[in-house]
Coordinates of C-alpha atoms in Angstrom, one line a residue:
M1 CA 25.2 25.6 91.9
T2 CA 27.1 25.4 95.2
Q3 CA 24.3 26.9 97.2
S4 CA 21.8 24.6 95.6
S5 CA 24.0 21.5 96.4
A6 CA 24.4 22.7 100.0
A7 CA 20.7 23.2 100.3
D8 CA 20.0 19.7 98.8
S9 CA 22.5 18.2 101.2
E10 CA 21.0 19.9 104.2
S11 CA 17.5 18.9 103.1
T12 CA 18.6 15.3 102.7
W13 CA 20.2 15.3 106.1
A14 CA 17.2 16.9 107.7
G15 CA 14.9 14.3 106.1
W16 CA 17.1 11.4 107.3
L17 CA 17.4 12.6 110.9
T18 CA 13.9 11.8 112.1
V19 CA 13.0 11.9 115.8
E20 CA 13.3 8.1 115.9
R21 CA 16.8 8.1 114.5
A22 CA 17.8 10.9 116.8
A23 CA 16.6 8.8 119.7
Y24 CA 18.7 5.9 118.5
L25 CA 21.8 8.2 118.3
G26 CA 21.1 9.4 121.8
I27 CA 20.9 5.8 123.1
A28 CA 24.1 4.9 121.2
L29 CA 25.9 7.9 122.8
L30 CA 24.7 6.7 126.2
A31 CA 25.9 3.2 125.5
L32 CA 29.3 4.6 124.3
F33 CA 29.7 6.6 127.5
V34 CA 28.9 3.8 130.0
R35 CA 31.1 1.4 128.1
F36 CA 34.2 3.6 127.6
F37 CA 34.1 5.7 130.7
N38 CA 37.1 4.8 132.9
L39 CA 37.6 1.6 130.8
G40 CA 41.0 0.8 132.3
L41 CA 39.8 1.1 135.9
H42 CA 40.2 -2.5 136.8
P43 CA 43.3 -4.5 136.0
L44 CA 43.0 -7.3 133.4
G45 CA 41.8 -10.6 134.8
A46 CA 43.6 -13.9 134.1
A47 CA 41.6 -14.7 130.9
E48 CA 41.8 -11.1 129.8
A49 CA 45.6 -11.0 130.3
H50 CA 46.0 -14.3 128.4
Q51 CA 44.0 -12.9 125.4
A52 CA 45.8 -9.5 125.4
L53 CA 49.2 -11.0 125.9
T54 CA 48.7 -13.3 123.0
A55 CA 47.9 -10.5 120.7
W56 CA 50.7 -8.4 122.1
Q57 CA 53.3 -11.1 121.5
L58 CA 52.0 -11.6 117.9
A59 CA 52.4 -7.9 117.3
Q60 CA 56.0 -8.1 118.6
G61 CA 56.8 -11.1 116.4
D62 CA 57.4 -13.4 119.4
S63 CA 56.8 -17.1 119.3
L64 CA 53.5 -18.2 121.0
G65 CA 54.1 -21.8 121.7
G66 CA 50.8 -23.2 123.1
M67 CA 49.3 -19.8 124.0
V68 CA 46.8 -19.9 121.2
S69 CA 44.4 -22.0 123.2
G70 CA 41.7 -20.3 125.2
V71 CA 41.5 -17.2 123.1
S72 CA 38.9 -15.5 120.9
P73 CA 40.4 -15.9 117.4
L74 CA 38.6 -12.8 115.9
L75 CA 39.4 -10.6 118.9
L76 CA 43.0 -11.9 118.7
S77 CA 43.2 -10.7 115.1
L78 CA 41.7 -7.4 115.8
N79 CA 43.8 -6.6 118.9
H80 CA 46.9 -7.8 117.0
V81 CA 46.3 -5.1 114.4
L82 CA 45.5 -2.5 117.1
F83 CA 48.7 -3.3 119.0
L84 CA 50.7 -3.0 115.8
L85 CA 49.6 0.6 115.6
T86 CA 49.7 1.5 119.4
L87 CA 51.8 0.8 122.5
G88 CA 49.0 -1.3 124.0
S89 CA 47.2 -0.7 127.3
D90 CA 44.4 -2.1 129.4
T91 CA 42.0 0.4 127.8
L92 CA 43.1 -0.4 124.3
A93 CA 42.8 -4.1 124.9
R94 CA 39.2 -3.6 125.9
A95 CA 38.4 -1.0 123.3
L96 CA 37.1 -3.3 120.6
P97 CA 34.7 -5.3 122.8
A98 CA 33.4 -1.9 124.1
L99 CA 32.9 -0.7 120.5
A100 CA 31.1 -4.0 119.6
G101 CA 28.9 -3.6 122.7
T102 CA 28.0 -0.1 121.5
L103 CA 27.1 -1.3 118.0
L104 CA 25.0 -4.1 119.5
V105 CA 22.7 -1.5 120.9
L106 CA 21.8 -0.2 117.4
L107 CA 20.7 -3.6 116.0
P108 CA 17.1 -3.5 117.3
Y109 CA 16.6 -0.6 114.8
G110 CA 16.7 -3.3 112.0
L111 CA 13.8 -5.1 113.7
R112 CA 11.5 -2.2 114.2
H113 CA 9.0 -3.4 111.6
E114 CA 8.7 -6.8 113.4
L115 CA 8.9 -5.4 117.0
G116 CA 7.2 -2.1 116.5
R117 CA 9.0 1.2 116.6
R118 CA 8.5 1.8 120.3
A119 CA 9.4 -1.7 121.2
A120 CA 12.6 -1.5 119.2
L121 CA 13.6 1.7 120.9
I122 CA 12.9 0.1 124.3
G123 CA 15.1 -2.9 123.3
A124 CA 17.9 -0.6 122.4
L125 CA 17.7 1.2 125.7
L126 CA 17.6 -2.1 127.6
L127 CA 20.8 -3.2 125.8
A128 CA 22.5 0.1 126.5
L129 CA 21.9 -0.1 130.2
S130 CA 22.1 -3.9 130.7
P131 CA 24.7 -4.4 133.5
T132 CA 26.1 -7.7 132.1
A133 CA 26.2 -6.3 128.6
V134 CA 28.2 -3.3 129.8
L135 CA 30.4 -5.6 131.9
F136 CA 31.4 -7.9 129.1
S137 CA 31.7 -4.9 126.7
R138 CA 34.4 -3.7 129.2
T139 CA 36.2 -7.0 129.3
V140 CA 38.8 -8.5 127.0
D141 CA 36.4 -11.3 125.9
G142 CA 35.0 -12.4 122.6
H143 CA 31.4 -12.6 123.7
S144 CA 30.7 -9.0 123.0
L145 CA 31.7 -9.6 119.4
A146 CA 29.9 -13.0 119.3
L147 CA 26.6 -11.6 120.5
L148 CA 27.0 -8.7 118.0
G149 CA 27.5 -11.2 115.2
A150 CA 24.6 -13.5 116.2
L151 CA 22.1 -10.7 116.6
L152 CA 23.3 -9.1 113.3
A153 CA 22.7 -12.5 111.6
L154 CA 19.1 -12.6 113.0
V155 CA 18.4 -9.0 111.8
A156 CA 20.0 -9.5 108.4
V157 CA 18.0 -12.8 107.7
T158 CA 14.8 -11.0 108.8
R159 CA 15.4 -8.1 106.5
N160 CA 16.4 -10.3 103.6
L161 CA 13.2 -12.5 103.9
A162 CA 11.3 -9.2 104.0
G163 CA 12.7 -8.3 100.6
A164 CA 15.9 -6.4 101.4
N165 CA 18.4 -8.3 99.2
P166 CA 21.6 -6.4 100.3
W167 CA 21.2 -7.8 103.8
A168 CA 22.1 -11.3 102.7
A169 CA 25.9 -10.6 102.8
W170 CA 25.5 -9.1 106.3
A171 CA 23.9 -12.4 107.4
G172 CA 27.0 -14.3 106.4
V173 CA 29.2 -11.7 108.1
G174 CA 27.2 -12.0 111.3
V175 CA 27.4 -15.8 111.4
A176 CA 31.2 -15.7 110.8
V177 CA 31.7 -13.1 113.5
A178 CA 29.6 -15.2 116.0
L179 CA 31.4 -18.5 115.2
S180 CA 34.9 -17.0 115.4
S181 CA 34.6 -14.9 118.5
A182 CA 33.2 -17.0 121.5
A183 CA 31.3 -20.1 122.4
G184 CA 28.2 -18.1 123.1
G185 CA 27.9 -17.1 119.5
I186 CA 27.3 -20.8 118.6
T187 CA 24.2 -20.7 120.7
G188 CA 22.9 -17.7 118.7
V189 CA 23.6 -19.3 115.3
L190 CA 22.0 -22.6 116.4
A191 CA 18.9 -20.7 117.6
L192 CA 18.7 -18.8 114.3
L193 CA 18.6 -22.1 112.4
L194 CA 16.0 -23.6 114.7
G195 CA 13.9 -20.5 114.5
L196 CA 14.0 -20.5 110.7
V197 CA 12.8 -24.1 110.6
W198 CA 10.3 -23.9 113.5
F199 CA 8.8 -20.4 113.5
A200 CA 9.4 -19.2 109.9
R201 CA 8.6 -22.4 108.1
G202 CA 5.4 -21.0 106.5
Q203 CA 7.4 -17.9 105.4
I204 CA 10.2 -20.1 104.1
A205 CA 7.8 -22.4 102.2
N206 CA 6.4 -19.3 100.4
L207 CA 9.9 -17.9 99.8
S208 CA 12.0 -21.0 99.2
S209 CA 13.8 -19.4 96.2
R210 CA 14.6 -16.3 98.4
L211 CA 16.0 -18.6 101.1
R212 CA 18.2 -20.4 98.6
S213 CA 19.5 -17.0 97.2
L214 CA 20.1 -15.9 100.8
I215 CA 22.2 -18.9 101.6
Q216 CA 24.2 -18.5 98.3
A217 CA 24.7 -14.8 98.9
A218 CA 25.7 -15.3 102.5
A219 CA 28.1 -18.2 102.1
G220 CA 30.9 -16.3 100.4
P221 CA 31.1 -13.4 103.0
A222 CA 30.7 -15.9 105.8
V223 CA 33.7 -18.1 104.7
L224 CA 35.8 -15.0 103.8
V225 CA 35.3 -13.3 107.2
F226 CA 35.6 -16.5 109.1
V227 CA 38.9 -17.5 107.6
L228 CA 40.5 -14.1 107.4
G229 CA 39.3 -13.1 110.9
A230 CA 40.5 -16.3 112.5
T231 CA 43.9 -16.5 110.8
L232 CA 45.1 -12.9 111.0
L233 CA 44.5 -12.4 107.2
L234 CA 46.1 -15.8 106.5
T235 CA 49.2 -15.1 108.5
F236 CA 48.4 -17.2 111.6
W237 CA 46.8 -20.5 110.8
P238 CA 46.7 -21.8 114.4
G239 CA 43.7 -19.4 114.7
L240 CA 41.6 -22.0 113.0
G241 CA 42.5 -24.4 115.8
A242 CA 41.4 -21.8 118.3
T243 CA 38.0 -21.7 116.5
A244 CA 37.6 -25.4 116.9
D245 CA 38.4 -24.9 120.6
L246 CA 35.3 -22.7 120.8
F247 CA 33.1 -25.6 119.8
G248 CA 34.8 -27.6 122.5
Q249 CA 34.0 -24.9 125.0
W250 CA 30.4 -24.8 123.9
L251 CA 30.1 -28.6 124.3
A252 CA 31.6 -28.2 127.8
H253 CA 28.3 -26.6 128.9
I254 CA 26.8 -30.0 129.1
A255 CA 28.7 -30.8 132.2
P256 CA 29.7 -28.3 134.9
A257 CA 33.3 -27.8 136.0
A258 CA 34.5 -29.2 139.3
D259 CA 34.3 -25.8 141.0
A260 CA 31.2 -24.6 139.2
P261 CA 28.4 -22.9 141.2
P262 CA 25.1 -24.8 141.9
F263 CA 22.5 -25.1 139.1
W264 CA 20.3 -22.3 140.4
W265 CA 23.2 -19.8 140.3
P266 CA 22.3 -18.4 136.7
L267 CA 18.8 -17.7 137.8
L268 CA 20.0 -15.9 140.9
R269 CA 22.4 -13.8 138.8
L270 CA 19.6 -12.9 136.4
L271 CA 17.5 -11.8 139.3
L272 CA 20.3 -9.7 140.9
D273 CA 22.0 -8.3 137.7
E274 CA 19.3 -8.2 135.1
P275 CA 16.0 -7.5 137.0
V276 CA 14.5 -5.4 134.2
I277 CA 15.1 -7.9 131.4
L278 CA 14.0 -10.8 133.7
F279 CA 10.8 -9.0 134.7
G280 CA 10.1 -8.1 131.0
T281 CA 10.7 -11.7 130.0
L282 CA 8.3 -13.1 132.6
L283 CA 5.8 -10.5 131.7
G284 CA 6.1 -11.5 128.0
L285 CA 5.8 -15.2 128.8
G286 CA 2.6 -14.4 130.8
F287 CA 1.2 -12.4 127.9
W288 CA 2.2 -15.1 125.5
A289 CA 0.4 -17.8 127.5
F290 CA -2.8 -15.9 128.4
N291 CA -3.3 -13.1 125.9
P292 CA -4.1 -14.3 122.3
A293 CA -3.8 -10.8 120.9
F294 CA -0.2 -10.5 122.2
R295 CA 0.6 -14.0 120.9
Q296 CA -0.5 -13.1 117.4
R297 CA 1.6 -9.9 117.5
L298 CA 4.8 -11.9 118.0
T299 CA 6.8 -12.3 114.8
W300 CA 9.3 -15.1 114.1
P301 CA 12.4 -13.1 115.0
V302 CA 11.0 -12.4 118.4
K303 CA 10.1 -16.0 118.9
T304 CA 13.5 -17.0 117.7
A305 CA 15.1 -14.6 120.2
A306 CA 13.0 -16.2 123.0
L307 CA 14.1 -19.7 121.9
W308 CA 17.7 -18.4 121.8
G309 CA 17.5 -17.1 125.4
G310 CA 15.8 -20.3 126.6
L311 CA 18.6 -22.5 125.0
A312 CA 21.2 -20.3 126.6
L313 CA 19.5 -20.6 129.9
L314 CA 19.4 -24.4 129.6
L315 CA 23.1 -24.5 128.8
A316 CA 23.8 -22.2 131.8
L317 CA 21.8 -24.6 134.1
L318 CA 23.8 -27.6 132.8
G319 CA 27.3 -26.1 132.9
R320 CA 27.8 -22.6 134.4
Q321 CA 30.2 -20.2 132.7
P322 CA 30.9 -16.5 133.5
A323 CA 29.4 -15.1 130.3
D324 CA 26.1 -17.1 130.6
G325 CA 24.2 -14.1 131.9
F326 CA 25.2 -12.0 129.0
V327 CA 24.4 -14.7 126.4
I328 CA 20.9 -15.1 128.0
A329 CA 20.1 -11.4 128.5
V330 CA 20.8 -10.2 124.9
P331 CA 18.2 -12.3 123.1
L332 CA 15.6 -12.0 125.9
T333 CA 15.8 -8.2 125.5
L334 CA 13.7 -8.5 122.4
L335 CA 10.9 -10.4 124.1
A336 CA 11.1 -8.1 127.2
A337 CA 10.9 -5.0 124.9
Q338 CA 7.8 -6.4 123.2
A339 CA 6.2 -7.1 126.6
F340 CA 6.9 -3.6 127.9
D341 CA 5.5 -2.0 124.7
W342 CA 2.4 -4.1 125.0
L343 CA 2.0 -3.1 128.7
L344 CA 2.3 0.6 127.8
S345 CA -0.2 0.3 125.0
Q346 CA -2.7 -1.4 127.4
V347 CA -2.2 1.3 130.0
Q348 CA -2.8 4.0 127.4
D349 CA -5.9 2.2 126.2
G350 CA -7.2 1.8 129.8
P351 CA -9.0 4.3 132.0
R352 CA -7.7 7.8 132.6
W353 CA -5.0 8.0 135.2
S354 CA -6.1 10.0 138.2
E355 CA -6.5 7.6 141.1
E356 CA -3.9 5.5 139.5
W357 CA -1.2 8.2 139.8
I358 CA -2.0 8.5 143.5
V359 CA -1.3 4.8 144.0
M360 CA 1.8 4.9 141.8
L361 CA 3.4 7.9 143.5
T362 CA 2.6 6.6 147.0
S363 CA 4.2 3.3 146.1
L364 CA 7.3 5.0 144.9
V365 CA 7.6 7.0 148.1
L366 CA 7.3 3.9 150.1
I367 CA 9.8 1.9 148.1
V368 CA 12.4 4.8 148.3
T369 CA 11.9 4.8 152.1
F370 CA 12.2 1.0 152.1
R371 CA 15.5 1.2 150.3
L372 CA 16.9 3.7 152.7
Y373 CA 16.0 1.5 155.7
L374 CA 17.5 -1.5 153.9
A375 CA 20.8 0.4 153.3
S376 CA 20.9 1.4 157.0
W377 CA 20.4 -2.2 158.0
A378 CA 23.2 -3.3 155.6
Q379 CA 25.6 -0.8 157.1
A380 CA 24.7 -0.9 160.8
S381 CA 23.4 -4.5 161.1
Q382 CA 20.7 -3.2 163.4
N383 CA 17.5 -5.3 163.2
Q384 CA 15.1 -2.4 163.8
Y385 CA 16.0 -1.1 160.3
L386 CA 15.2 -4.4 158.7
I387 CA 11.9 -4.6 160.6
A388 CA 11.0 -1.1 159.4
A389 CA 11.9 -2.0 155.8
L390 CA 9.7 -5.1 156.0
V391 CA 6.8 -3.1 157.4
L392 CA 7.1 -0.6 154.5
L393 CA 7.1 -3.6 152.0
G394 CA 3.9 -4.8 153.7
L395 CA 2.3 -1.4 153.3
I396 CA 3.0 -1.4 149.6
L397 CA 1.3 -4.8 149.4
V398 CA -1.7 -3.6 151.4
L399 CA -1.9 -0.5 149.3
H400 CA -2.2 -2.5 146.0
V401 CA -4.7 -4.9 147.5
L402 CA -6.9 -2.0 148.6
S403 CA -6.5 -0.2 145.2
G404 CA -7.9 -3.3 143.6
F405 CA -11.2 -2.5 145.3
W406 CA -10.9 1.2 144.7
I407 CA -9.9 1.5 141.0
G408 CA -10.4 -2.0 139.8
L409 CA -8.3 -5.1 139.2
R410 CA -7.1 -4.3 135.7
A411 CA -6.0 -0.8 136.6
T412 CA -4.3 -2.0 139.7
L413 CA -2.4 -4.7 137.8
G414 CA -1.2 -2.0 135.3
V415 CA -0.1 0.3 138.1
L416 CA 1.7 -2.6 139.9
A417 CA 3.5 -3.6 136.7
L418 CA 4.7 0.0 136.0
F419 CA 5.7 0.4 139.7
V420 CA 7.8 -2.8 139.6
L421 CA 9.3 -1.7 136.3
T422 CA 10.2 1.7 137.6
A423 CA 11.7 0.4 140.8
V424 CA 13.8 -2.3 139.2
S425 CA 14.9 0.1 136.5
V426 CA 16.3 2.6 139.0
G427 CA 17.9 -0.2 141.0
Q428 CA 19.5 -1.7 137.8
V429 CA 21.1 1.6 136.9
G430 CA 22.8 1.6 140.3
R431 CA 23.8 -2.0 139.8
L432 CA 25.3 -1.2 136.4
W433 CA 27.5 1.4 138.0
A434 CA 28.5 -0.8 140.9
L435 CA 29.4 -3.8 138.7
N436 CA 31.7 -1.7 136.5
H437 CA 33.3 0.6 139.0
N438 CA 33.4 -1.3 142.3
L439 CA 35.7 -4.3 142.8
L440 CA 33.7 -6.4 145.2
P441 CA 30.4 -6.4 143.2
R442 CA 32.4 -7.3 140.2
Q443 CA 33.7 -10.3 142.0
A444 CA 30.1 -11.1 143.1
L445 CA 29.0 -11.3 139.5
L446 CA 31.8 -13.7 138.6
A447 CA 31.7 -15.2 142.1
Y448 CA 33.4 -18.4 141.0
E449 CA 36.0 -16.6 139.0
T450 CA 39.3 -15.0 140.0
V451 CA 39.8 -11.2 139.6
T452 CA 43.1 -9.3 139.5
A453 CA 43.9 -7.1 142.4
P454 CA 45.0 -3.4 141.9
D455 CA 48.2 -4.4 143.7
V456 CA 49.6 -5.7 140.5
R457 CA 50.0 -2.1 139.2
V458 CA 51.9 -1.2 142.4
L459 CA 54.3 -4.1 141.6
V460 CA 55.0 -2.7 138.1
A461 CA 55.5 0.8 139.5
T462 CA 58.1 -0.7 141.9
L463 CA 60.0 -2.3 139.0
V464 CA 59.9 0.9 137.0
N465 CA 61.3 2.9 139.9
R466 CA 64.1 0.4 140.6
S467 CA 65.0 0.2 136.9
A468 CA 65.2 4.0 136.6
H469 CA 67.3 4.2 139.8
R470 CA 69.8 1.6 138.7
Y471 CA 70.1 2.2 134.9
G472 CA 68.5 5.6 134.3
D473 CA 66.0 3.8 132.1
E474 CA 62.5 2.8 133.5
H475 CA 62.3 -0.4 131.4
R476 CA 65.8 -1.7 131.2
F477 CA 65.5 -4.3 133.8
Q478 CA 65.5 -8.0 132.9
V479 CA 62.4 -9.5 134.5
D480 CA 62.0 -13.2 134.9
V481 CA 58.5 -14.6 135.6
V482 CA 58.1 -18.1 137.1
A483 CA 55.4 -20.0 135.2
G484 CA 52.2 -20.4 137.2
P485 CA 48.5 -19.5 137.4
T486 CA 49.2 -15.7 137.5
S487 CA 52.2 -15.6 135.1
D488 CA 50.1 -14.3 132.2
I489 CA 48.8 -11.4 134.3
V490 CA 52.3 -10.5 135.4
R491 CA 53.8 -10.8 131.9
W492 CA 51.1 -8.5 130.5
Y493 CA 51.9 -5.8 133.0
V494 CA 55.7 -6.1 132.6
R495 CA 55.5 -6.3 128.8
D496 CA 57.2 -2.9 128.4
F497 CA 60.5 -4.0 129.9
Q498 CA 63.2 -4.7 127.4
R499 CA 63.9 -8.2 128.6
V500 CA 61.2 -10.5 130.0
R501 CA 61.6 -14.2 130.3
L502 CA 59.3 -17.0 131.3
V503 CA 61.2 -19.5 133.5
T504 CA 60.2 -22.8 135.1
S505 CA 61.6 -22.2 138.5
A506 CA 63.5 -19.6 140.6
T507 CA 66.8 -21.5 140.3
D508 CA 66.8 -20.6 136.5
A509 CA 67.0 -16.9 137.3
N510 CA 70.3 -16.1 139.0
D511 CA 71.4 -13.8 136.2
T512 CA 68.4 -11.4 136.2
D513 CA 67.6 -8.0 137.7
A514 CA 64.2 -9.1 139.1
L515 CA 62.3 -12.3 139.6
I516 CA 58.5 -12.7 140.2
S517 CA 57.4 -16.0 141.6
A518 CA 54.3 -17.3 143.5
M519 CA 54.3 -16.9 147.2
S520 CA 55.2 -20.1 149.1
D521 CA 55.1 -21.0 152.8
D522 CA 58.8 -20.4 153.0
P523 CA 59.9 -18.1 150.2
S524 CA 63.6 -18.2 149.5
P525 CA 65.5 -15.6 147.5
P526 CA 67.1 -16.8 144.2
G527 CA 70.4 -15.4 145.3
A528 CA 72.2 -13.8 148.2
D529 CA 71.8 -10.3 146.8
F530 CA 68.1 -10.4 146.3
I531 CA 65.5 -8.6 148.4
G532 CA 61.8 -9.4 148.2
A533 CA 58.4 -8.0 148.8
A534 CA 54.9 -9.6 148.5
Y535 CA 52.1 -8.4 146.3
T536 CA 48.5 -9.6 145.9
V537 CA 47.9 -10.4 142.3
T538 CA 44.5 -12.2 142.3
Q539 CA 41.5 -12.4 144.6
R540 CA 38.7 -15.0 144.6
W541 CA 35.5 -14.5 146.5
T542 CA 32.4 -16.8 146.7
P543 CA 29.2 -16.7 148.7
Q544 CA 29.9 -20.1 150.1
G545 CA 29.7 -20.1 153.9
L546 CA 27.2 -17.2 154.0
S547 CA 23.9 -18.0 155.8
G548 CA 21.2 -16.2 157.7
A549 CA 21.5 -12.4 158.0
P550 CA 24.9 -12.2 156.2
L551 CA 23.5 -14.1 153.2
L552 CA 20.4 -11.8 153.1
R553 CA 22.6 -8.7 153.4
W554 CA 24.7 -9.9 150.5
L555 CA 21.7 -10.7 148.3
L556 CA 20.0 -7.4 149.0
S557 CA 22.9 -5.0 149.1
G558 CA 25.9 -6.8 147.5
E559 CA 27.9 -6.4 150.7
A560 CA 29.7 -9.2 152.5
K561 CA 32.3 -9.1 155.2
T562 CA 33.8 -12.5 154.4
P563 CA 37.4 -12.1 153.1
A564 CA 38.5 -13.0 149.6
Q565 CA 41.1 -15.6 149.0
N566 CA 44.2 -13.9 147.8
Q567 CA 47.0 -15.3 145.6
D568 CA 50.3 -13.5 146.3
V569 CA 53.6 -13.3 144.4
V570 CA 57.0 -12.2 145.6
L571 CA 59.0 -9.7 143.7
W572 CA 62.7 -10.4 144.1
V573 CA 65.0 -7.5 143.1
N574 CA 68.7 -7.9 142.8
G575 CA 70.1 -5.5 145.4
A576 CA 73.6 -5.4 144.1
E577 CA 74.5 -2.1 142.5

């Protein structure tokens, strides 16, 4: 009996683990690695620190005051539970968004009947290696959860209308997660509703009773998850106010902030950070416009995803926000995957690749050499390297023009599309690594945002050493932090000290061991026995002021020699023993 049960179990497992599912598991492991590897490398930014500090204070039973504004309610609840069980750290604060970003990669599996099996696999791989998706999965930000919820809702509604009744509850869960996590989730839910009315109206008309049952089955889980998730299981009712604030943030997209980048900035960021998804989207739109067979192949979920990406792009052009690239890239992945699948099928149905491989391999050799010359120019600033790179680019163009006469226009266009896809894919992998492991490119992505400098960790190490020297306890110091733009960052990093106070000015802190205040033109110690040292807490870099060769160098290589604007603080330590 035991041997028979074991054999049945092994047979069931072997039957479930198909090649397709094994491929999804491999992609999920890849996504898990790139999202969790060195997750705590960069210090938390101001928005991240605010989100993490709020959850930490709730876990410690502290009063929040007005800190509930500007947070993701669902992420606040989840991190609160996590911090109750752990000591808290940068890595743990980012762990749940990273996990959500990994789960996001698996959702195209639920659309494989509508996309096609190969297209769904391509979509999963695109999400796994999307630089912005990885970046925001490695950030204490609710958008990773919000995009997971919105895409889950689209998958669940699609499966339910196709006859899978258990998916109705997951549709409600997805909507609740999207609406309680970040403003970008509202765009996804709105696009889903518009897609149902616009692209699935024929299907809804034939399945009106199923749609009514879907709404009824999804309403309960949606309300339950929304309320419990936003209110810390009914223990923190201000969380509902924070969800209302998300709608205000979404409406703020209509008008840009005073220091917002120009309207073309989101398009430039897509070109630099998501070239594969952008290329696939443009390819898909071209097929959609000029190829009736491709147009007939598109199902309503793919059209809804394209509408979702277009709506997100419109909002990004109106009022630019840091997460806009992520909100745009995720839905457009489905259209891009469909386009790449169609391209591959057309290439396979075309003539045999003999001359085509010659053109393809020659193009790849030329583009690698072009990239080497471009890197040399970026490093040495010698124009002969740039001229050589441009000559190689011209040779690639001439090669494809001549191949049009040699192997035909259709074959040449197929080779050109695959060549561009290969080149931008390799470049995007390097971009993914740079955005998540180098500080300056990370600033470039959020060029109009402020990032935290590694110096803040040196500040904390200094406090730990001084406290250990004076009291024999690394965290016995009383640390006062003067309220200001960087106070949330500082308070997050000194949270392990036994006594931390937020004060309004340095004069309030004469009875403390250490005081941290913003750098002024003439910093004055809070007392005669205090000695001070300056530390850089935040850095802000923008491409403003770049022109000519420096601007081109930054666009092509991500390198710029213009300095960042630093915001410093002074750490005052009471020198009296």
